């Protein structure tokens, strides 16, 4: 099948070319994101392969469908950037990679917790400058601390397994209980109780209307003073402006994020020599107790290889009329 591949990076090509040696599709790689302005590039391609920050809203889908695109192949798990209902109305199929390595994201999540707790990023710079003082580096034992996990699906469960190894007390909130987590002793509580009891809050639910700005002024007010908040899920789960107020007041003691609500304009590109125009993001970078990574939690060799393989298998299944096990269904 002819595939228009958007937001291509050198590492995408490396892993997809390798997987495509078996799958045998005709891939045209474009570095640009899919947007209203760039969708013309997909003309004549039955499939558009997209990533987390490609724009696949109703207007883009209408234009793509008119150009002959019948399949949107997401090479990620989240699908909040695709208007699924419009796709269904247009007869455009959407497939995704629901699981590639929950371990990758979970391990990065815990990496953020440890980096913040023990100020590893500071310590590293200090030692390189010959400053071996420990002032300001005092951390806390993870053991016996209460970790509140919002969303106990594949990634949330992996985070729980790691934190269980640390000896944390783990509470969780999800619409559906995960028996494997309960077997580890996780206690399911209401969201307000989770906010009130947690020393560390880690977000692992998808971004939906109901979870948009789950962390906001009101929920922050319910949290413990000095709470650590970690978000490796989707940026808009946190109202960033509210988080900044929480950081300024000291209510939030640590913030670790791999995702940001306006990340489309920033992430995945080298902006070293550009002026940062996003003042909210700029403010975030000034806090000594904030660590930001640029949507790299998924980025391990195992995960990227699996993403390439599953994405191409999804496309092959569509082409051959086989059952689409990874189709994204409309509401
Ligand atoms: P999953 O579908 O296995 O688990 C999601 C869980 O969230 C489910 O248990 C679901 O019941 C729960 N949930 C749904 N609505 C909820 C709500 N309103 N409140 C609380 N819980 C709710 O998904 P996953 O593989 O664990 O991925 C979780 C999220 O991680 C994805 O949606 C994606 O946005 C994000 N993600 C980020 C990266 C990264 O690189 N940073 C990589 C992969 C996935």
mmCIF file of C-alpha atoms and ligand atoms in Angstrom:
data_model
loop_
_atom_site.group_PDB
_atom_site.id
_atom_site.type_symbol
_atom_site.label_atom_id
_atom_site.label_comp_id
_atom_site.label_asym_id
_atom_site.label_seq_id
_atom_site.Cartn_x
_atom_site.Cartn_y
_atom_site.Cartn_z
ATOM 1 C CA UNK A 1 0.000 0.000 0.000
ATOM 2 C CA UNK A 2 1.175 3.566 -0.653
ATOM 3 C CA UNK A 3 1.843 5.232 2.689
ATOM 4 C CA UNK A 4 2.369 8.970 3.278
ATOM 5 C CA UNK A 5 4.489 9.005 6.435
ATOM 6 C CA UNK A 6 4.337 12.315 8.349
ATOM 7 C CA UNK A 7 6.597 13.780 11.085
ATOM 8 C CA UNK A 8 9.470 11.502 10.032
ATOM 9 C CA UNK A 9 12.661 11.443 12.086
ATOM 10 C CA UNK A 10 15.831 9.551 11.140
ATOM 11 C CA UNK A 11 15.105 6.937 13.823
ATOM 12 C CA UNK A 12 11.601 6.354 12.364
ATOM 13 C CA UNK A 13 13.107 5.623 8.935
ATOM 14 C CA UNK A 14 15.663 3.275 10.440
ATOM 15 C CA UNK A 15 13.099 1.134 12.255
ATOM 16 C CA UNK A 16 10.355 1.337 9.602
ATOM 17 C CA UNK A 17 12.695 0.493 6.709
ATOM 18 C CA UNK A 18 13.825 -2.551 8.653
ATOM 19 C CA UNK A 19 10.248 -3.698 9.374
ATOM 20 C CA UNK A 20 9.123 -2.865 5.849
ATOM 21 C CA UNK A 21 11.706 -5.240 4.367
ATOM 22 C CA UNK A 22 9.209 -7.891 5.476
ATOM 23 C CA UNK A 23 5.937 -5.956 4.974
ATOM 24 C CA UNK A 24 6.791 -4.574 1.498
ATOM 25 C CA UNK A 25 4.745 -1.358 1.474
ATOM 26 C CA UNK A 26 5.589 1.751 -0.563
ATOM 27 C CA UNK A 27 6.471 4.410 2.009
ATOM 28 C CA UNK A 28 7.036 8.085 1.197
ATOM 29 C CA UNK A 29 8.642 9.830 4.167
ATOM 30 C CA UNK A 30 7.817 13.488 4.898
ATOM 31 C CA UNK A 31 9.590 15.375 7.672
ATOM 32 C CA UNK A 32 6.728 17.824 8.083
ATOM 33 C CA UNK A 33 3.789 17.335 10.434
ATOM 34 C CA UNK A 34 0.394 16.596 8.918
ATOM 35 C CA UNK A 35 -1.597 19.838 9.031
ATOM 36 C CA UNK A 36 -4.159 21.625 6.863
ATOM 37 C CA UNK A 37 -1.212 23.206 5.056
ATOM 38 C CA UNK A 38 0.694 19.969 4.363
ATOM 39 C CA UNK A 39 -2.066 17.448 3.698
ATOM 40 C CA UNK A 40 -1.651 17.840 -0.086
ATOM 41 C CA UNK A 41 1.494 15.715 0.258
ATOM 42 C CA UNK A 42 -0.714 12.705 0.970
ATOM 43 C CA UNK A 43 -2.448 12.918 -2.409
ATOM 44 C CA UNK A 44 -2.482 9.500 -4.086
ATOM 45 C CA UNK A 45 -1.623 7.678 -0.857
ATOM 46 C CA UNK A 46 -4.278 5.350 0.492
ATOM 47 C CA UNK A 47 -2.725 5.489 3.959
ATOM 48 C CA UNK A 48 -1.467 8.405 6.081
ATOM 49 C CA UNK A 49 0.843 7.268 8.879
ATOM 50 C CA UNK A 50 0.840 9.781 11.739
ATOM 51 C CA UNK A 51 2.259 10.398 15.207
ATOM 52 C CA UNK A 52 1.138 12.160 18.393
ATOM 53 C CA UNK A 53 1.268 15.770 17.195
ATOM 54 C CA UNK A 54 -0.038 15.388 13.649
ATOM 55 C CA UNK A 55 -3.272 17.248 13.089
ATOM 56 C CA UNK A 56 -6.050 14.835 12.144
ATOM 57 C CA UNK A 57 -9.143 16.920 12.876
ATOM 58 C CA UNK A 58 -12.401 16.944 10.890
ATOM 59 C CA UNK A 59 -11.223 19.431 8.254
ATOM 60 C CA UNK A 60 -7.983 17.510 7.611
ATOM 61 C CA UNK A 61 -9.893 14.218 7.406
ATOM 62 C CA UNK A 62 -12.417 15.627 4.900
ATOM 63 C CA UNK A 63 -9.589 16.846 2.646
ATOM 64 C CA UNK A 64 -7.610 13.599 3.012
ATOM 65 C CA UNK A 65 -10.671 11.491 2.175
ATOM 66 C CA UNK A 66 -11.364 13.646 -0.906
ATOM 67 C CA UNK A 67 -7.762 12.961 -2.006
ATOM 68 C CA UNK A 68 -8.208 9.197 -1.666
ATOM 69 C CA UNK A 69 -6.812 8.429 1.793
ATOM 70 C CA UNK A 70 -8.819 5.582 3.356
ATOM 71 C CA UNK A 71 -6.637 4.645 6.308
ATOM 72 C CA UNK A 72 -5.056 6.605 9.155
ATOM 73 C CA UNK A 73 -2.334 4.501 10.762
ATOM 74 C CA UNK A 74 -1.327 5.977 14.109
ATOM 75 C CA UNK A 75 2.131 4.863 15.163
ATOM 76 C CA UNK A 76 1.307 5.516 18.830
ATOM 77 C CA UNK A 77 -1.217 4.437 21.458
ATOM 78 C CA UNK A 78 -3.072 7.718 22.152
ATOM 79 C CA UNK A 79 -5.548 8.912 19.525
ATOM 80 C CA UNK A 80 -6.718 12.212 21.033
ATOM 81 C CA UNK A 81 -5.386 14.090 17.958
ATOM 82 C CA UNK A 82 -7.754 12.233 15.598
ATOM 83 C CA UNK A 83 -11.441 13.128 15.219
ATOM 84 C CA UNK A 84 -12.657 9.535 15.343
ATOM 85 C CA UNK A 85 -16.334 10.354 14.761
ATOM 86 C CA UNK A 86 -15.538 12.346 11.608
ATOM 87 C CA UNK A 87 -13.340 9.502 10.360
ATOM 88 C CA UNK A 88 -16.204 7.061 10.795
ATOM 89 C CA UNK A 89 -18.656 9.354 8.953
ATOM 90 C CA UNK A 90 -16.160 9.669 6.085
ATOM 91 C CA UNK A 91 -15.512 5.920 5.925
ATOM 92 C CA UNK A 92 -11.868 6.432 6.922
ATOM 93 C CA UNK A 93 -10.471 3.623 9.076
ATOM 94 C CA UNK A 94 -8.195 4.465 12.000
ATOM 95 C CA UNK A 95 -5.717 1.976 13.467
ATOM 96 C CA UNK A 96 -3.190 2.449 16.261
ATOM 97 C CA UNK A 97 -0.535 0.631 18.281
ATOM 98 C CA UNK A 98 -2.281 0.092 21.603
ATOM 99 C CA UNK A 99 0.706 -1.511 23.322
ATOM 100 C CA UNK A 100 4.361 -1.541 22.366
ATOM 101 C CA UNK A 101 6.275 -1.280 25.599
ATOM 102 C CA UNK A 102 4.433 -0.093 28.676
ATOM 103 C CA UNK A 103 7.761 -0.809 30.429
ATOM 104 C CA UNK A 104 9.475 1.976 28.477
ATOM 105 C CA UNK A 105 6.970 4.608 29.631
ATOM 106 C CA UNK A 106 6.758 3.237 33.175
ATOM 107 C CA UNK A 107 10.550 3.162 33.604
ATOM 108 C CA UNK A 108 10.837 6.764 32.377
ATOM 109 C CA UNK A 109 8.032 7.770 34.752
ATOM 110 C CA UNK A 110 9.904 6.377 37.740
ATOM 111 C CA UNK A 111 13.092 7.939 36.357
ATOM 112 C CA UNK A 112 11.410 11.345 36.620
ATOM 113 C CA UNK A 113 10.350 10.597 40.199
ATOM 114 C CA UNK A 114 13.892 9.687 41.232
ATOM 115 C CA UNK A 115 15.479 12.585 39.347
ATOM 116 C CA UNK A 116 13.179 15.034 41.141
ATOM 117 C CA UNK A 117 13.347 13.417 44.559
ATOM 118 C CA UNK A 118 17.162 13.180 44.653
ATOM 119 C CA UNK A 119 17.752 16.286 42.461
ATOM 120 C CA UNK A 120 19.929 14.176 40.171
ATOM 121 C CA UNK A 121 19.835 16.832 37.408
ATOM 122 C CA UNK A 122 21.260 19.446 39.821
ATOM 123 C CA UNK A 123 23.794 17.101 41.336
ATOM 124 C CA UNK A 124 25.095 16.209 37.874
ATOM 125 C CA UNK A 125 25.673 19.854 36.883
ATOM 126 C CA UNK A 126 27.196 20.696 40.267
ATOM 127 C CA UNK A 127 29.736 17.874 40.175
ATOM 128 C CA UNK A 128 30.772 18.817 36.624
ATOM 129 C CA UNK A 129 31.494 22.312 37.909
ATOM 130 C CA UNK A 130 33.504 21.018 40.868
ATOM 131 C CA UNK A 131 30.781 21.811 43.414
ATOM 132 C CA UNK A 132 30.406 18.841 45.746
ATOM 133 C CA UNK A 133 28.095 20.537 48.268
ATOM 134 C CA UNK A 134 24.946 18.622 49.239
ATOM 135 C CA UNK A 135 22.919 21.716 50.169
ATOM 136 C CA UNK A 136 19.503 21.588 48.522
ATOM 137 C CA UNK A 137 19.860 17.938 47.475
ATOM 138 C CA UNK A 138 18.034 16.368 50.441
ATOM 139 C CA UNK A 139 15.598 13.719 49.212
ATOM 140 C CA UNK A 140 13.156 11.315 50.850
ATOM 141 C CA UNK A 141 12.888 7.517 51.025
ATOM 142 C CA UNK A 142 10.397 6.245 48.471
ATOM 143 C CA UNK A 143 9.673 3.325 50.803
ATOM 144 C CA UNK A 144 6.400 3.759 52.741
ATOM 145 C CA UNK A 145 5.463 6.922 50.815
ATOM 146 C CA UNK A 146 1.993 6.966 49.290
ATOM 147 C CA UNK A 147 1.890 6.926 45.493
ATOM 148 C CA UNK A 148 -1.443 7.716 43.831
ATOM 149 C CA UNK A 149 -1.795 6.258 40.344
ATOM 150 C CA UNK A 150 -4.529 7.670 38.100
ATOM 151 C CA UNK A 151 -5.256 5.054 35.419
ATOM 152 C CA UNK A 152 -4.231 1.460 36.102
ATOM 153 C CA UNK A 153 -4.080 0.169 32.529
ATOM 154 C CA UNK A 154 -0.938 -1.235 30.921
ATOM 155 C CA UNK A 155 1.440 1.607 31.853
ATOM 156 C CA UNK A 156 -0.128 2.365 35.235
ATOM 157 C CA UNK A 157 0.223 -1.312 36.193
ATOM 158 C CA UNK A 158 3.934 -1.330 35.239
ATOM 159 C CA UNK A 159 4.538 1.803 37.317
ATOM 160 C CA UNK A 160 2.745 0.136 40.220
ATOM 161 C CA UNK A 161 4.954 -2.966 39.910
ATOM 162 C CA UNK A 162 8.122 -0.848 40.106
ATOM 163 C CA UNK A 163 6.843 1.258 43.021
ATOM 164 C CA UNK A 164 5.706 -1.911 44.768
ATOM 165 C CA UNK A 165 9.341 -3.021 44.587
ATOM 166 C CA UNK A 166 10.342 0.228 46.294
ATOM 167 C CA UNK A 167 7.944 -0.546 49.138
ATOM 168 C CA UNK A 168 5.567 2.346 48.464
ATOM 169 C CA UNK A 169 1.998 2.334 49.690
ATOM 170 C CA UNK A 170 -0.004 2.475 46.478
ATOM 171 C CA UNK A 171 -3.497 3.842 45.998
ATOM 172 C CA UNK A 172 -5.202 4.187 42.638
ATOM 173 C CA UNK A 173 -8.147 5.623 40.791
ATOM 174 C CA UNK A 174 -9.597 4.150 37.613
ATOM 175 C CA UNK A 175 -13.042 3.639 36.175
ATOM 176 C CA UNK A 176 -12.230 -0.089 35.983
ATOM 177 C CA UNK A 177 -10.281 -1.982 38.619
ATOM 178 C CA UNK A 178 -7.271 -4.002 37.477
ATOM 179 C CA UNK A 179 -7.187 -7.318 39.413
ATOM 180 C CA UNK A 180 -3.400 -7.617 38.881
ATOM 181 C CA UNK A 181 -2.960 -4.321 40.741
ATOM 182 C CA UNK A 182 -5.350 -5.371 43.501
ATOM 183 C CA UNK A 183 -3.318 -8.572 43.876
ATOM 184 C CA UNK A 184 -0.280 -6.374 44.574
ATOM 185 C CA UNK A 185 -2.177 -4.713 47.399
ATOM 186 C CA UNK A 186 -3.217 -1.559 45.563
ATOM 187 C CA UNK A 187 -6.165 0.145 47.209
ATOM 188 C CA UNK A 188 -8.671 1.778 44.841
ATOM 189 C CA UNK A 189 -9.984 5.085 46.183
ATOM 190 C CA UNK A 190 -12.018 8.008 44.861
ATOM 191 C CA UNK A 191 -10.142 10.716 42.975
ATOM 192 C CA UNK A 192 -10.500 13.240 45.819
ATOM 193 C CA UNK A 193 -9.081 10.734 48.316
ATOM 194 C CA UNK A 194 -6.206 10.024 45.951
ATOM 195 C CA UNK A 195 -5.440 13.746 45.726
ATOM 196 C CA UNK A 196 -5.656 14.119 49.513
ATOM 197 C CA UNK A 197 -3.518 11.117 50.494
ATOM 198 C CA UNK A 198 -0.738 10.949 47.887
ATOM 199 C CA UNK A 199 2.866 12.072 48.292
ATOM 200 C CA UNK A 200 3.372 11.306 44.595
ATOM 201 C CA UNK A 201 0.628 11.489 41.952
ATOM 202 C CA UNK A 202 1.327 9.873 38.590
ATOM 203 C CA UNK A 203 -1.074 10.212 35.647
ATOM 204 C CA UNK A 204 -1.630 7.231 33.339
ATOM 205 C CA UNK A 205 -5.144 7.702 31.971
ATOM 206 C CA UNK A 206 -5.896 8.755 28.382
ATOM 207 C CA UNK A 207 -6.824 12.301 27.445
ATOM 208 C CA UNK A 208 -10.593 12.506 27.027
ATOM 209 C CA UNK A 209 -13.030 15.383 27.577
ATOM 210 C CA UNK A 210 -13.613 14.079 31.116
ATOM 211 C CA UNK A 211 -9.873 13.911 31.919
ATOM 212 C CA UNK A 212 -8.947 17.266 30.310
ATOM 213 C CA UNK A 213 -7.308 19.419 33.032
ATOM 214 C CA UNK A 214 -7.786 16.694 35.639
ATOM 215 C CA UNK A 215 -5.081 18.541 37.553
ATOM 216 C CA UNK A 216 -6.456 22.054 37.970
ATOM 217 C CA UNK A 217 -6.741 24.785 40.640
ATOM 218 C CA UNK A 218 -9.476 22.884 42.461
ATOM 219 C CA UNK A 219 -7.770 19.484 42.472
ATOM 220 C CA UNK A 220 -4.392 20.997 43.413
ATOM 221 C CA UNK A 221 -6.084 22.616 46.426
ATOM 222 C CA UNK A 222 -7.064 19.119 47.624
ATOM 223 C CA UNK A 223 -3.493 17.783 47.446
ATOM 224 C CA UNK A 224 -0.852 17.490 50.167
ATOM 225 C CA UNK A 225 1.533 20.421 50.480
ATOM 226 C CA UNK A 226 4.748 19.561 48.646
ATOM 227 C CA UNK A 227 3.151 16.862 46.491
ATOM 228 C CA UNK A 228 5.075 15.424 43.534
ATOM 229 C CA UNK A 229 3.086 15.339 40.279
ATOM 230 C CA UNK A 230 4.264 13.260 37.319
ATOM 231 C CA UNK A 231 2.654 13.278 33.882
ATOM 232 C CA UNK A 232 3.928 10.992 31.138
ATOM 233 C CA UNK A 233 0.459 10.556 29.624
ATOM 234 C CA UNK A 234 -0.872 13.555 27.705
ATOM 235 C CA UNK A 235 -0.119 17.234 28.340
ATOM 236 C CA UNK A 236 -3.675 18.505 28.664
ATOM 237 C CA UNK A 237 -4.348 16.295 31.688
ATOM 238 C CA UNK A 238 -2.723 19.188 33.563
ATOM 239 C CA UNK A 239 -3.827 22.813 33.465
ATOM 240 C CA UNK A 240 -0.287 24.171 33.172
ATOM 241 C CA UNK A 241 -1.190 27.651 34.414
ATOM 242 C CA UNK A 242 -2.737 26.126 37.553
ATOM 243 C CA UNK A 243 0.386 23.981 38.043
ATOM 244 C CA UNK A 244 2.549 27.102 37.833
ATOM 245 C CA UNK A 245 0.450 28.756 40.560
ATOM 246 C CA UNK A 246 0.780 25.562 42.628
ATOM 247 C CA UNK A 247 4.551 25.617 42.198
ATOM 248 C CA UNK A 248 4.759 29.297 43.116
ATOM 249 C CA UNK A 249 2.775 28.767 46.325
ATOM 250 C CA UNK A 250 4.785 25.662 47.282
ATOM 251 C CA UNK A 251 1.687 23.452 47.198
ATOM 252 C CA UNK A 252 3.354 21.457 44.403
ATOM 253 C CA UNK A 253 6.806 20.437 45.587
ATOM 254 C CA UNK A 254 7.944 18.667 42.432
ATOM 255 C CA UNK A 255 6.659 18.473 38.864
ATOM 256 C CA UNK A 256 7.925 15.986 36.291
ATOM 257 C CA UNK A 257 6.419 16.051 32.820
ATOM 258 C CA UNK A 258 7.194 14.270 29.568
ATOM 259 C CA UNK A 259 4.190 15.852 27.857
ATOM 260 C CA UNK A 260 2.914 19.414 27.664
ATOM 261 C CA UNK A 261 -0.456 20.723 26.506
ATOM 262 C CA UNK A 262 1.053 22.956 23.812
ATOM 263 C CA UNK A 263 3.861 20.567 22.882
ATOM 264 C CA UNK A 264 3.014 20.511 19.129
ATOM 265 C CA UNK A 265 4.842 23.789 18.663
ATOM 266 C CA UNK A 266 7.956 22.635 20.520
ATOM 267 C CA UNK A 267 8.641 18.968 20.921
ATOM 268 C CA UNK A 268 10.639 16.675 18.630
ATOM 269 C CA UNK A 269 12.531 19.598 17.016
ATOM 270 C CA UNK A 270 15.887 21.239 17.725
ATOM 271 C CA UNK A 271 14.935 24.804 18.704
ATOM 272 C CA UNK A 272 18.332 25.733 20.175
ATOM 273 C CA UNK A 273 18.666 28.938 18.186
ATOM 274 C CA UNK A 274 14.997 29.956 18.186
ATOM 275 C CA UNK A 275 13.355 32.449 20.521
ATOM 276 C CA UNK A 276 10.957 30.678 22.873
ATOM 277 C CA UNK A 277 7.594 32.403 22.384
ATOM 278 C CA UNK A 278 5.542 30.188 24.718
ATOM 279 C CA UNK A 279 5.662 32.173 27.979
ATOM 280 C CA UNK A 280 3.893 29.478 29.981
ATOM 281 C CA UNK A 281 6.470 26.870 28.981
ATOM 282 C CA UNK A 282 9.258 29.394 29.569
ATOM 283 C CA UNK A 283 7.978 29.992 33.129
ATOM 284 C CA UNK A 284 7.923 26.241 33.784
ATOM 285 C CA UNK A 285 11.590 25.947 32.871
ATOM 286 C CA UNK A 286 12.547 28.504 35.557
ATOM 287 C CA UNK A 287 11.545 26.342 38.531
ATOM 288 C CA UNK A 288 14.318 24.411 40.263
ATOM 289 C CA UNK A 289 11.841 21.637 41.132
ATOM 290 C CA UNK A 290 10.509 20.971 37.621
ATOM 291 C CA UNK A 291 11.957 18.394 35.236
ATOM 292 C CA UNK A 292 10.698 18.332 31.655
ATOM 293 C CA UNK A 293 11.506 15.782 28.973
ATOM 294 C CA UNK A 294 10.245 16.148 25.408
ATOM 295 C CA UNK A 295 7.848 13.187 24.965
ATOM 296 C CA UNK A 296 10.604 10.592 25.117
ATOM 297 C CA UNK A 297 9.080 8.169 27.631
ATOM 298 C CA UNK A 298 8.231 5.685 24.869
ATOM 299 C CA UNK A 299 11.638 6.012 23.216
ATOM 300 C CA UNK A 300 13.483 2.730 23.691
ATOM 301 C CA UNK A 301 14.850 0.384 21.032
ATOM 302 C CA UNK A 302 12.303 -2.275 21.927
ATOM 303 C CA UNK A 303 9.358 0.130 21.798
ATOM 304 C CA UNK A 304 10.257 1.771 18.482
ATOM 305 C CA UNK A 305 10.890 -1.623 16.819
ATOM 306 C CA UNK A 306 7.521 -2.875 18.065
ATOM 307 C CA UNK A 307 5.762 0.319 16.912
ATOM 308 C CA UNK A 308 7.157 -0.127 13.386
ATOM 309 C CA UNK A 309 6.212 -3.791 13.231
ATOM 310 C CA UNK A 310 2.657 -3.354 14.551
ATOM 311 C CA UNK A 311 1.943 -0.255 12.424
ATOM 312 C CA UNK A 312 2.921 -2.092 9.237
ATOM 313 C CA UNK A 313 0.992 -5.215 10.315
ATOM 314 C CA UNK A 314 -2.092 -3.016 10.853
ATOM 315 C CA UNK A 315 -1.704 -1.607 7.328
ATOM 316 C CA UNK A 316 -1.204 -5.081 5.825
ATOM 317 C CA UNK A 317 -4.306 -6.337 7.649
ATOM 318 C CA UNK A 318 -6.361 -3.444 6.245
ATOM 319 C CA UNK A 319 -5.044 -4.057 2.719
ATOM 320 C CA UNK A 320 -5.823 -7.774 2.836
ATOM 321 C CA UNK A 321 -9.271 -7.303 4.412
ATOM 322 C CA UNK A 322 -8.245 -9.197 7.561
ATOM 323 C CA UNK A 323 -9.786 -8.417 10.944
ATOM 324 C CA UNK A 324 -8.455 -5.110 12.302
ATOM 325 C CA UNK A 325 -7.588 -5.967 15.884
ATOM 326 C CA UNK A 326 -6.116 -2.501 16.477
ATOM 327 C CA UNK A 327 -8.902 -0.412 14.943
ATOM 328 C CA UNK A 328 -9.945 2.669 16.931
ATOM 329 C CA UNK A 329 -13.708 2.608 17.350
ATOM 330 C CA UNK A 330 -15.883 5.733 17.431
ATOM 331 C CA UNK A 331 -18.002 6.416 20.588
HETATM 332 P P1 LIG B 1 -4.474 1.764 28.790
HETATM 333 O O1 LIG B 1 -5.630 1.917 27.879
HETATM 334 O O2 LIG B 1 -3.861 0.409 28.975
HETATM 335 O O3 LIG B 1 -4.833 2.320 30.251
HETATM 336 C C1 LIG B 1 -5.531 3.508 30.467
HETATM 337 C C2 LIG B 1 -6.308 3.357 31.756
HETATM 338 O O4 LIG B 1 -6.932 4.613 32.036
HETATM 339 C C3 LIG B 1 -7.417 2.292 31.687
HETATM 340 O O5 LIG B 1 -7.307 1.409 32.779
HETATM 341 C C4 LIG B 1 -8.695 3.114 31.749
HETATM 342 O O6 LIG B 1 -9.763 2.440 32.409
HETATM 343 C C5 LIG B 1 -8.222 4.319 32.544
HETATM 344 N N1 LIG B 1 -9.119 5.463 32.437
HETATM 345 C C6 LIG B 1 -9.907 5.824 31.400
HETATM 346 N N2 LIG B 1 -10.599 6.941 31.720
HETATM 347 C C7 LIG B 1 -10.229 7.261 32.972
HETATM 348 C C8 LIG B 1 -10.597 8.304 33.852
HETATM 349 N N3 LIG B 1 -11.508 9.212 33.509
HETATM 350 N N4 LIG B 1 -10.013 8.353 35.067
HETATM 351 C C9 LIG B 1 -9.098 7.420 35.433
HETATM 352 N N5 LIG B 1 -8.714 6.406 34.635
HETATM 353 C C10 LIG B 1 -9.279 6.333 33.432
HETATM 354 O O7 LIG B 1 -3.390 2.800 28.265
HETATM 355 P P2 LIG B 1 -1.809 2.798 28.547
HETATM 356 O O8 LIG B 1 -1.113 2.005 27.501
HETATM 357 O O9 LIG B 1 -1.570 2.483 29.973
HETATM 358 O O10 LIG B 1 -1.458 4.329 28.249
HETATM 359 C C11 LIG B 1 -1.903 5.378 29.093
HETATM 360 C C12 LIG B 1 -1.639 6.705 28.415
HETATM 361 O O11 LIG B 1 -0.222 6.893 28.317
HETATM 362 C C13 LIG B 1 -2.103 6.769 26.941
HETATM 363 O O12 LIG B 1 -3.420 7.206 26.851
HETATM 364 C C14 LIG B 1 -1.159 7.755 26.323
HETATM 365 O O13 LIG B 1 -1.782 9.025 26.313
HETATM 366 C C15 LIG B 1 0.046 7.775 27.247
HETATM 367 N N6 LIG B 1 1.285 7.370 26.588
HETATM 368 C C16 LIG B 1 2.361 8.214 26.657
HETATM 369 C C17 LIG B 1 3.572 7.838 26.065
HETATM 370 C C18 LIG B 1 4.796 8.728 26.148
HETATM 371 O O14 LIG B 1 5.767 8.489 25.422
HETATM 372 N N7 LIG B 1 4.836 9.731 27.003
HETATM 373 C C19 LIG B 1 3.670 6.627 25.397
HETATM 374 C C20 LIG B 1 2.541 5.782 25.367
HETATM 375 C C21 LIG B 1 1.361 6.157 25.967
#
